[in-house]
Amino acid sequence: MKWLTFCAAALACLAAAHAQSLTGRWAGNGSTTDNGMEIVVALNQGADGRITGYVLGRSQDTITDGKIEDGKITLEAERPGRNGDTQKVTYTAVIEDGKLKLTMPMFGGGRGPGRGPAGTPGAAPGTPPAAAAAPGRSPGGGRGPQVFELARVSTEVPKPLPPKPAAVSLSFPAPVKSNGLAKTPPMGWNSWNKFSNRVSDQMVREMADAFVKSGMRDAGYIYVNIDDTWEGAHRDAHGNITTNNKFPDMKALADYVHSKGLKLGIYSSPGPKTCAGYEGSYQHEEQDAKTYASWGIDYLKYDWCSASQVYDNTQATMAAAYAKMGEALEHSGRNIVYSLCQYGNLDVGEWGARVSGNLWRTTGDIRDTWASMSHIGFDLQPGREKYAGTGHWNDPDMLEIGNGGMTEIEYQTHMSLWSLLAAPLLAGNDLRDMKPEVAAILMNKEVIAIDQDSPGKQGVRVAKDGDQEVWAKPLADGGYAVGLFNRGDAASKITAKWSDIGVTGTRKLRDLWKHQDLGSMSDSFSAEVPSHGVALVKIVK
Ligand code: GLA
């Protein structure tokens, strides 16, 4: 009898221990706004309480160590980075009503020492983008860390993940025929900077309406670009890419956008997953390009992201991976502008045009701050001008004008500098609700004309004295656009010397922000420039 009681007690104990054990698989939907991503957490809790396992979601994270203390679960994990590196991340979780409530850290792992976004001073060259470090913005996550509710789908000890296949190496590709598009830097709008994963069919339609109503279309902004998070969780039975429930009918959306005299852009990755963890184009390049063409897509942003996990991250392989999609777009039967996004790594300027890229990012992700914008614009662009020209442009990332993190003066500097750089002008704000001063900056036709000057030459820094910089861009009509920039904290007088720019004699000048002729000047032009501001003038031929 005693023995039976003992056995019953032992069984009860075991059952209780089992009920509390976290071992097993937990699954749930990765986002509340779409049906795009399933998250699976596989846990194995040992007799000593230690937890190991993995998280499958935006990336494949290995849980190296975990514990539960006072009901609070902490999971230390390793996540593959976008440059083939490894990042350490910490998940926290609690069990509530039998569900695992998991707090997912921001993608990119925050801003650890030496790996800030390339948009901030101190970032190492080749630093992967860290959009997640942007205040209030994280790829696919919307706003900062996110909590997911996962239901238990099994109590079995999870099987280990299959070993990672060897990295794919490819040889440097033969040149891909140029598509002849983007004769001037592309102009339009992109959903990411302001909306991250909240972009939807409805929003894109409203934005297209706003392009027309605000005058943006007539000022030259044509591309309405959907960034990450439009993709479905899985391909269909034939391997075709699908949309998630935020985008019920991409073809109908393209028809709508086209009916407004605009063009529609989309986003993917050469890797199996996009940066926000959605379906990428790896091994489906031709098929996806054809799907885009059948929908009526006019522009593709192709973002390296998880490609770092399948390819060997050498220049030859990366160029070949981009060439694959370049070829696929060429065979798609439609004119599709090709935008490379690999954060300016591996000397992309040397090969971006050879893979038929019309533009390529030169840095990590921009943020809506003076530090980020000015570092990207002033510090990281010099030397790249030799790569820019008709049909192939350096892309210092999308505009933040109107997103609220900078002053009107700083946004004027942003617009002026991007135009002198012959950069793509992709607005990143909410066009449905634009303050007049923001509209005036984005639609300053005289500044846009500098950006779009054809045949395009990228402007260069011709003088630098501490916080004062003078940049000049030669124009097709023989004139020059000249920016006198003050990066300092106090207003100062800045002089642009003809000898630095390479002009002589007495020249007529026009102020492109004040829309005023300034008369004629000999040898130099001086202006009082506010802190973080610009005087942008045209030296007439
Ligand atoms: C990367 C890119 C961004 C944006 C996000 C989307 O961070 O650099 O511009 O496309 O991915 O996830």
Coordinates of N, CA, C and O and ligand atoms in Angstrom, one line a residue, residues 82 129-131 139-140 192-193 227-228 267 274-276 301 303 305 341 343 361 364-365 397-398, ligand 1:
R82 N 23.5 40.4 -41.1 CA 23.3 40.6 -42.5 C 24.6 40.6 -43.3 O 24.6 40.7 -44.5
P129 N 22.8 47.3 -42.1 CA 21.9 48.4 -41.7 C 21.3 48.0 -40.4 O 21.2 46.9 -40.0
A130 N 20.9 49.0 -39.7 CA 20.2 48.8 -38.4 C 19.0 49.7 -38.3 O 18.9 50.5 -37.4
A131 N 18.1 49.4 -39.2 CA 16.8 50.2 -39.2 C 16.2 50.1 -37.8 O 15.6 51.0 -37.3
P139 N 12.4 46.8 -38.4 CA 11.9 46.2 -39.6 C 10.9 45.1 -39.3 O 11.1 44.2 -38.5
G140 N 9.7 45.2 -39.9 CA 8.7 44.2 -39.8 C 8.1 44.2 -38.4 O 7.0 43.7 -38.2
W192 N 8.8 52.6 -46.4 CA 9.5 52.1 -45.2 C 9.7 53.2 -44.1 O 9.5 52.9 -42.9
N193 N 10.3 54.3 -44.5 CA 10.8 55.2 -43.5 C 9.7 55.6 -42.5 O 10.0 55.8 -41.3
D227 N 7.6 48.8 -49.7 CA 8.8 48.2 -49.2 C 8.5 46.9 -48.6 O 7.4 46.3 -48.9
D228 N 9.3 46.4 -47.6 CA 9.1 45.1 -47.0 C 7.7 44.9 -46.4 O 7.1 45.9 -45.9
Y267 N 9.4 45.1 -53.4 CA 10.6 44.9 -52.7 C 10.8 43.4 -52.5 O 9.8 42.6 -52.3
T274 N 13.3 38.2 -46.4 CA 13.6 39.6 -46.5 C 14.1 40.0 -45.1 O 14.1 39.2 -44.2
C275 N 14.5 41.3 -45.0 CA 15.0 41.8 -43.7 C 14.0 41.7 -42.6 O 14.3 41.5 -41.4
A276 N 12.7 41.8 -42.9 CA 11.7 41.7 -41.9 C 11.2 40.2 -41.8 O 10.2 40.0 -41.1
K301 N 13.1 47.0 -55.5 CA 14.2 47.2 -54.5 C 14.6 45.8 -54.0 O 13.8 45.0 -53.5
D303 N 17.0 43.6 -51.6 CA 17.7 43.9 -50.4 C 18.4 42.6 -49.8 O 17.8 41.6 -49.6
C305 N 19.8 41.3 -47.0 CA 19.2 40.6 -45.8 C 19.8 39.2 -45.6 O 21.0 39.0 -45.4
C341 N 20.1 47.0 -52.9 CA 20.2 47.4 -51.5 C 21.1 46.4 -50.8 O 20.7 45.4 -50.4
Y343 N 23.7 47.9 -48.8 CA 24.3 48.8 -47.8 C 25.7 49.4 -48.2 O 26.5 49.8 -47.4
R361 N 22.3 51.3 -53.1 CA 22.5 52.0 -51.8 C 24.0 52.1 -51.5 O 24.8 51.2 -51.9
G364 N 24.3 52.0 -44.8 CA 23.2 51.4 -44.0 C 22.0 52.4 -44.0 O 22.0 53.4 -44.7
D365 N 21.1 52.1 -43.2 CA 19.8 52.8 -43.2 C 19.9 54.2 -42.7 O 20.4 54.4 -41.6
D397 N 20.2 56.5 -49.7 CA 19.0 56.1 -49.0 C 17.9 57.2 -49.2 O 18.1 58.3 -49.6
M398 N 16.7 56.8 -48.7 CA 15.5 57.5 -49.0 C 15.4 58.8 -48.1 O 16.0 58.9 -47.1
Ligands
GLA1 C1 16.7 47.1 -44.8 C2 16.7 48.2 -45.8 C3 15.6 49.2 -45.5 C4 14.3 48.5 -45.5 C5 14.3 47.3 -44.6 C6 13.0 46.5 -44.7 O1 17.0 47.5 -43.5 O2 18.0 48.8 -45.8 O3 15.7 50.3 -46.4 O4 14.0 48.1 -46.8 O5 15.4 46.5 -44.8 O6 13.0 45.4 -43.9

